[in-house]
Amino acid sequence: MLNNFPIFSVLKPGEDVDYSVNPFFERAALIIPIKSSGDFLVYDKFDDLYRFPGGHVEKDETNLDAAFRETSEEVGVDLNKTLGKYLLSLNNFYYFKNQPSHVLEHYFYYPAIDIKDLEKARQSETGLRRIVVSEQKLRDQNWPQINYVLDKF
């Protein structure tokens, strides 16, 4: 535990990492289930992994605001921010631009949306495609932090 949040690391074994350092940056992501199917809204694979919509928390922006802004940019879905609820935070240590980095990640969840709502959504600003995948497909990636988030969901 660090900052009362669990630690996940993909750094090389034996690599000397100071886990007490302040986060290099913070990320916020939004977990959006799909009504009646139990699937989740994600976006294109990045590094061969599906990800929940989310990204960097900007200066003077709350974590919740960042999660909704990034969701709008990445998957073209504008949602009612007042319905977003905090789920958990975790410390993630991984390589960012070939440098070991500490990222504090915040996860929020949203009430299930209807698949028809996605048909009305605009094209994402990033050009990434929105994809609906099953929980099992997310778990099959064997990505510990995503499995941890799904366990807590």
CSV table of C-alpha atoms in Angstrom, one decimal:
chain,number,residue,atom,x,y,z
A,1,MET,CA,0.0,0.0,0.0
A,2,LEU,CA,1.1,3.5,-0.8
A,3,ASN,CA,-1.1,6.6,0.0
A,4,ASN,CA,-3.6,4.0,1.3
A,5,PHE,CA,-3.9,2.6,-2.2
A,6,PRO,CA,-2.7,-0.7,-3.6
A,7,ILE,CA,0.5,-0.9,-5.7
A,8,PHE,CA,0.8,-2.5,-9.2
A,9,SER,CA,4.0,-2.6,-11.1
A,10,VAL,CA,5.2,-3.8,-14.5
A,11,LEU,CA,8.7,-2.7,-14.0
A,12,LYS,CA,11.6,-5.1,-14.5
A,13,PRO,CA,12.3,-7.5,-11.6
A,14,GLY,CA,15.1,-6.1,-9.5
A,15,GLU,CA,14.7,-2.6,-10.8
A,16,ASP,CA,15.3,-0.1,-7.9
A,17,VAL,CA,12.1,1.9,-7.6
A,18,ASP,CA,11.4,4.4,-4.8
A,19,TYR,CA,7.8,3.6,-4.1
A,20,SER,CA,7.6,6.7,-1.8
A,21,VAL,CA,7.9,9.2,-4.6
A,22,ASN,CA,5.1,11.4,-5.5
A,23,PRO,CA,3.1,10.4,-8.6
A,24,PHE,CA,4.6,11.5,-11.9
A,25,PHE,CA,1.0,12.3,-12.9
A,26,GLU,CA,-2.5,11.3,-12.2
A,27,ARG,CA,-5.0,9.6,-14.5
A,28,ALA,CA,-8.8,9.2,-14.2
A,29,ALA,CA,-10.9,6.6,-15.9
A,30,LEU,CA,-14.6,5.9,-16.2
A,31,ILE,CA,-16.1,2.4,-16.1
A,32,ILE,CA,-19.3,2.2,-18.1
A,33,PRO,CA,-21.3,-1.0,-18.1
A,34,ILE,CA,-23.8,-1.8,-20.9
A,35,LYS,CA,-27.4,-2.5,-19.8
A,36,SER,CA,-28.7,-6.1,-20.1
A,37,SER,CA,-25.4,-7.5,-21.4
A,38,GLY,CA,-23.0,-7.1,-18.6
A,39,ASP,CA,-20.4,-5.9,-21.1
A,40,PHE,CA,-18.3,-2.7,-20.8
A,41,LEU,CA,-17.5,0.3,-23.0
A,42,VAL,CA,-13.8,0.5,-23.7
A,43,TYR,CA,-11.7,1.9,-26.6
A,44,ASP,CA,-9.3,0.5,-29.1
A,45,LYS,CA,-6.4,-1.6,-27.8
A,46,PHE,CA,-3.3,0.3,-26.7
A,47,ASP,CA,-0.2,-1.9,-26.2
A,48,ASP,CA,-2.5,-4.8,-27.0
A,49,LEU,CA,-4.8,-4.1,-24.0
A,50,TYR,CA,-8.3,-2.8,-23.9
A,51,ARG,CA,-8.7,0.2,-21.6
A,52,PHE,CA,-11.5,2.0,-19.9
A,53,PRO,CA,-11.9,5.6,-21.3
A,54,GLY,CA,-9.6,7.9,-19.3
A,55,GLY,CA,-6.5,9.9,-19.2
A,56,HIS,CA,-4.3,12.6,-17.7
A,57,VAL,CA,-5.8,14.9,-15.0
A,58,GLU,CA,-5.2,18.5,-16.1
A,59,LYS,CA,-4.1,21.3,-13.8
A,60,ASP,CA,-7.1,22.8,-11.9
A,61,GLU,CA,-9.3,19.8,-12.9
A,62,THR,CA,-10.9,17.3,-10.5
A,63,ASN,CA,-10.4,13.6,-11.0
A,64,LEU,CA,-14.1,13.2,-11.8
A,65,ASP,CA,-14.0,16.0,-14.4
A,66,ALA,CA,-11.0,14.4,-16.0
A,67,ALA,CA,-12.7,11.0,-16.3
A,68,PHE,CA,-15.7,12.6,-18.0
A,69,ARG,CA,-13.6,14.8,-20.3
A,70,GLU,CA,-11.4,11.9,-21.4
A,71,THR,CA,-14.5,9.7,-22.0
A,72,SER,CA,-16.0,12.4,-24.2
A,73,GLU,CA,-12.8,12.8,-26.1
A,74,GLU,CA,-11.9,9.1,-26.5
A,75,VAL,CA,-15.3,7.5,-27.2
A,76,GLY,CA,-17.5,10.4,-28.2
A,77,VAL,CA,-20.0,9.9,-25.4
A,78,ASP,CA,-21.2,12.8,-23.3
A,79,LEU,CA,-22.7,11.7,-20.0
A,80,ASN,CA,-24.2,13.3,-16.9
A,81,LYS,CA,-21.3,14.0,-14.6
A,82,THR,CA,-23.5,14.0,-11.5
A,83,LEU,CA,-24.1,10.2,-12.0
A,84,GLY,CA,-20.4,9.4,-11.8
A,85,LYS,CA,-19.3,7.7,-8.5
A,86,TYR,CA,-15.9,7.1,-7.1
A,87,LEU,CA,-14.8,3.5,-7.1
A,88,LEU,CA,-11.1,3.3,-6.1
A,89,SER,CA,-7.6,4.6,-6.7
A,90,LEU,CA,-4.4,2.6,-7.2
A,91,ASN,CA,-0.7,3.3,-7.7
A,92,ASN,CA,0.6,2.1,-11.0
A,93,PHE,CA,4.4,1.8,-11.8
A,94,TYR,CA,5.2,1.4,-15.4
A,95,TYR,CA,7.3,2.7,-18.3
A,96,PHE,CA,6.2,6.0,-19.7
A,97,LYS,CA,8.4,7.2,-22.6
A,98,ASN,CA,10.9,4.5,-21.6
A,99,GLN,CA,11.2,5.9,-18.0
A,100,PRO,CA,9.9,4.1,-14.9
A,101,SER,CA,6.9,6.2,-13.8
A,102,HIS,CA,4.5,6.4,-10.9
A,103,VAL,CA,1.0,7.1,-11.9
A,104,LEU,CA,-1.9,7.5,-9.4
A,105,GLU,CA,-5.0,6.2,-11.1
A,106,HIS,CA,-8.5,7.0,-10.1
A,107,TYR,CA,-11.5,5.0,-11.2
A,108,PHE,CA,-15.1,6.1,-11.3
A,109,TYR,CA,-18.2,4.1,-12.4
A,110,TYR,CA,-21.3,5.2,-14.2
A,111,PRO,CA,-24.8,3.6,-14.2
A,112,ALA,CA,-25.3,1.1,-17.0
A,113,ILE,CA,-26.1,2.8,-20.4
A,114,ASP,CA,-28.3,1.4,-23.2
A,115,ILE,CA,-26.4,0.2,-26.2
A,116,LYS,CA,-28.7,2.4,-28.4
A,117,ASP,CA,-27.1,5.4,-26.7
A,118,LEU,CA,-23.8,4.5,-28.4
A,119,GLU,CA,-25.4,4.6,-31.8
A,120,LYS,CA,-26.2,8.3,-31.3
A,121,ALA,CA,-22.7,9.2,-30.0
A,122,ARG,CA,-20.4,11.3,-32.2
A,123,GLN,CA,-17.0,10.3,-33.5
A,124,SER,CA,-14.3,10.4,-30.9
A,125,GLU,CA,-11.8,13.3,-31.0
A,126,THR,CA,-8.9,10.9,-30.8
A,127,GLY,CA,-10.0,8.7,-33.7
A,128,LEU,CA,-10.1,5.7,-31.4
A,129,ARG,CA,-13.0,3.4,-31.8
A,130,ARG,CA,-15.4,2.6,-29.0
A,131,ILE,CA,-15.8,-1.1,-28.4
A,132,VAL,CA,-18.1,-3.1,-26.2
A,133,VAL,CA,-16.4,-6.1,-24.7
A,134,SER,CA,-17.3,-8.7,-22.1
A,135,GLU,CA,-15.9,-8.7,-18.6
A,136,GLN,CA,-14.3,-12.1,-19.5
A,137,LYS,CA,-12.5,-10.6,-22.4
A,138,LEU,CA,-11.1,-7.8,-20.2
A,139,ARG,CA,-10.0,-10.4,-17.6
A,140,ASP,CA,-8.4,-12.6,-20.3
A,141,GLN,CA,-5.9,-9.8,-20.9
A,142,ASN,CA,-4.3,-10.9,-17.6
A,143,TRP,CA,-3.8,-7.3,-16.6
A,144,PRO,CA,-3.7,-7.2,-12.8
A,145,GLN,CA,-4.9,-3.7,-12.2
A,146,ILE,CA,-7.9,-4.1,-14.6
A,147,ASN,CA,-8.9,-7.4,-12.8
A,148,TYR,CA,-8.5,-5.6,-9.5
A,149,VAL,CA,-10.9,-2.8,-10.6
A,150,LEU,CA,-13.4,-5.4,-12.0
A,151,ASP,CA,-13.3,-7.3,-8.7
A,152,LYS,CA,-14.1,-4.1,-6.8
A,153,PHE,CA,-16.8,-3.0,-9.3
